[in-house]
């Protein structure tokens, strides 16, 4: 297996203050991992460190070159400058094709294939702002696929969508993982969904990270222990 992301005793925080410390993680091709934990426990800080948005305060972070695609929780585009679904997806190629003013045919074909892959092949000319929350999230996944990633990082991919859209997004991620071997790492507050979908998970609480098998670590009886140790915060 190829290592796409490796953290060795990494610590992250802000202005020299550590929020989460001593993180060890090795994400290989084909992995499907979740990051979960109580609110305010450091999940976002860890995710920002993994993305490279904040530097490590200690330890090492290694990412395979050009391997990572990112899907934000949501994206609001200014209605004064309306973009079509197709144009939003095209954005995913611009960082990789520096200096291009327009996309080559091969990239436009990839954009259409990426939209088809997320079930929105007939919506290329639709205004992004006119889509539902679940549809927008699938467009953002298509945009990330334009980067030709081997590892996809997602921030709360099912936040704010209905159950039908949640199921559609989750099934899409499972297919990308199973059929294309795409490694996936997602942050979510929906523990039941994570437990049923991912292979392994990171439990983030009180500045520490505990790794384990998702079904074992997130079993209801184990969760009671984890939340009690954190101070009894309700799930």
mmCIF file of N, CA and C in Angstrom, residues 7 11-14 17-21 23 35 40-57 187 204 207 209:
data_model
loop_
_atom_site.group_PDB
_atom_site.id
_atom_site.type_symbol
_atom_site.label_atom_id
_atom_site.label_comp_id
_atom_site.label_asym_id
_atom_site.label_seq_id
_atom_site.Cartn_x
_atom_site.Cartn_y
_atom_site.Cartn_z
ATOM 1 N N UNK A 7 1.258 11.457 9.650
ATOM 2 C CA UNK A 7 1.507 12.367 10.760
ATOM 3 C C UNK A 7 2.279 11.605 11.826
ATOM 4 N N UNK A 11 1.440 18.029 16.419
ATOM 5 C CA UNK A 11 0.620 18.879 17.294
ATOM 6 C C UNK A 11 0.190 20.099 16.503
ATOM 7 N N UNK A 12 -1.047 20.534 16.738
ATOM 8 C CA UNK A 12 -1.581 21.694 16.030
ATOM 9 C C UNK A 12 -2.274 22.629 17.015
ATOM 10 N N UNK A 13 -2.257 23.904 16.665
ATOM 11 C CA UNK A 13 -2.926 24.896 17.495
ATOM 12 C C UNK A 13 -2.768 26.270 16.868
ATOM 13 N N UNK A 14 -2.932 27.286 17.697
ATOM 14 C CA UNK A 14 -2.926 28.660 17.194
ATOM 15 C C UNK A 14 -2.123 29.541 18.139
ATOM 16 N N UNK A 17 -0.349 28.068 21.002
ATOM 17 C CA UNK A 17 -1.123 27.294 21.981
ATOM 18 C C UNK A 17 -1.596 25.996 21.347
ATOM 19 N N UNK A 18 -1.226 24.883 21.927
ATOM 20 C CA UNK A 18 -1.574 23.579 21.384
ATOM 21 C C UNK A 18 -3.031 23.241 21.666
ATOM 22 N N UNK A 19 -3.740 22.817 20.616
ATOM 23 C CA UNK A 19 -5.138 22.386 20.756
ATOM 24 C C UNK A 19 -5.233 20.868 20.733
ATOM 25 N N UNK A 20 -4.462 20.236 19.856
ATOM 26 C CA UNK A 20 -4.447 18.784 19.766
ATOM 27 C C UNK A 20 -2.997 18.339 19.566
ATOM 28 N N UNK A 21 -2.585 17.289 20.280
ATOM 29 C CA UNK A 21 -1.162 16.938 20.308
ATOM 30 C C UNK A 21 -0.937 15.440 20.118
ATOM 31 N N UNK A 23 -0.336 13.417 17.531
ATOM 32 C CA UNK A 23 -1.184 12.718 16.562
ATOM 33 C C UNK A 23 -0.318 11.862 15.651
ATOM 34 N N UNK A 35 -13.131 11.254 11.284
ATOM 35 C CA UNK A 35 -12.673 12.015 12.447
ATOM 36 C C UNK A 35 -13.914 12.459 13.200
ATOM 37 N N UNK A 40 -15.996 21.193 19.863
ATOM 38 C CA UNK A 40 -14.954 21.990 20.483
ATOM 39 C C UNK A 40 -13.759 21.202 20.990
ATOM 40 N N UNK A 41 -13.647 19.927 20.575
ATOM 41 C CA UNK A 41 -12.585 19.083 21.106
ATOM 42 C C UNK A 41 -11.305 19.132 20.285
ATOM 43 N N UNK A 42 -11.359 19.760 19.107
ATOM 44 C CA UNK A 42 -10.156 19.873 18.292
ATOM 45 C C UNK A 42 -10.246 19.233 16.926
ATOM 46 N N UNK A 43 -11.433 18.739 16.529
ATOM 47 C CA UNK A 43 -11.571 18.095 15.215
ATOM 48 C C UNK A 43 -11.209 19.054 14.089
ATOM 49 N N UNK A 44 -11.735 20.277 14.162
ATOM 50 C CA UNK A 44 -11.480 21.251 13.100
ATOM 51 C C UNK A 44 -10.005 21.627 13.047
ATOM 52 N N UNK A 45 -9.400 21.804 14.206
ATOM 53 C CA UNK A 45 -7.971 22.135 14.254
ATOM 54 C C UNK A 45 -7.139 21.014 13.625
ATOM 55 N N UNK A 46 -7.456 19.777 13.970
ATOM 56 C CA UNK A 46 -6.742 18.644 13.380
ATOM 57 C C UNK A 46 -6.930 18.615 11.872
ATOM 58 N N UNK A 47 -8.148 18.827 11.419
ATOM 59 C CA UNK A 47 -8.431 18.787 9.989
ATOM 60 C C UNK A 47 -7.688 19.891 9.254
ATOM 61 N N UNK A 48 -7.653 21.085 9.846
ATOM 62 C CA UNK A 48 -6.920 22.187 9.227
ATOM 63 C C UNK A 48 -5.427 21.872 9.150
ATOM 64 N N UNK A 49 -4.914 21.188 10.163
ATOM 65 C CA UNK A 49 -3.507 20.801 10.126
ATOM 66 C C UNK A 49 -3.229 19.762 9.062
ATOM 67 N N UNK A 50 -4.132 18.818 8.907
ATOM 68 C CA UNK A 50 -3.980 17.792 7.881
ATOM 69 C C UNK A 50 -3.990 18.426 6.492
ATOM 70 N N UNK A 51 -4.864 19.421 6.312
ATOM 71 C CA UNK A 51 -4.960 20.105 5.023
ATOM 72 C C UNK A 51 -3.755 20.989 4.725
ATOM 73 N N UNK A 52 -3.017 21.352 5.771
ATOM 74 C CA UNK A 52 -1.896 22.262 5.589
ATOM 75 C C UNK A 52 -2.278 23.723 5.734
ATOM 76 N N UNK A 53 -3.485 23.989 6.251
ATOM 77 C CA UNK A 53 -3.922 25.375 6.446
ATOM 78 C C UNK A 53 -3.254 26.004 7.661
ATOM 79 N N UNK A 54 -2.821 25.174 8.607
ATOM 80 C CA UNK A 54 -2.024 25.664 9.735
ATOM 81 C C UNK A 54 -0.809 24.742 9.855
ATOM 82 N N UNK A 55 0.338 25.289 10.230
ATOM 83 C CA UNK A 55 1.546 24.465 10.326
ATOM 84 C C UNK A 55 1.549 23.660 11.631
ATOM 85 N N UNK A 56 2.239 22.532 11.654
ATOM 86 C CA UNK A 56 2.350 21.789 12.916
ATOM 87 C C UNK A 56 3.202 22.548 13.921
ATOM 88 N N UNK A 57 2.798 22.491 15.181
ATOM 89 C CA UNK A 57 3.592 23.094 16.249
ATOM 90 C C UNK A 57 4.688 22.139 16.706
ATOM 91 N N UNK A 187 -14.511 14.434 8.278
ATOM 92 C CA UNK A 187 -14.909 14.905 9.596
ATOM 93 C C UNK A 187 -16.430 14.892 9.646
ATOM 94 N N UNK A 204 -11.375 12.417 18.689
ATOM 95 C CA UNK A 204 -10.657 13.603 19.157
ATOM 96 C C UNK A 204 -11.383 14.171 20.366
ATOM 97 N N UNK A 207 -7.897 17.389 23.528
ATOM 98 C CA UNK A 207 -6.577 17.614 22.976
ATOM 99 C C UNK A 207 -5.819 16.360 22.600
ATOM 100 N N UNK A 209 -5.896 12.346 20.560
ATOM 101 C CA UNK A 209 -6.493 11.599 19.456
ATOM 102 C C UNK A 209 -6.316 10.108 19.713
#
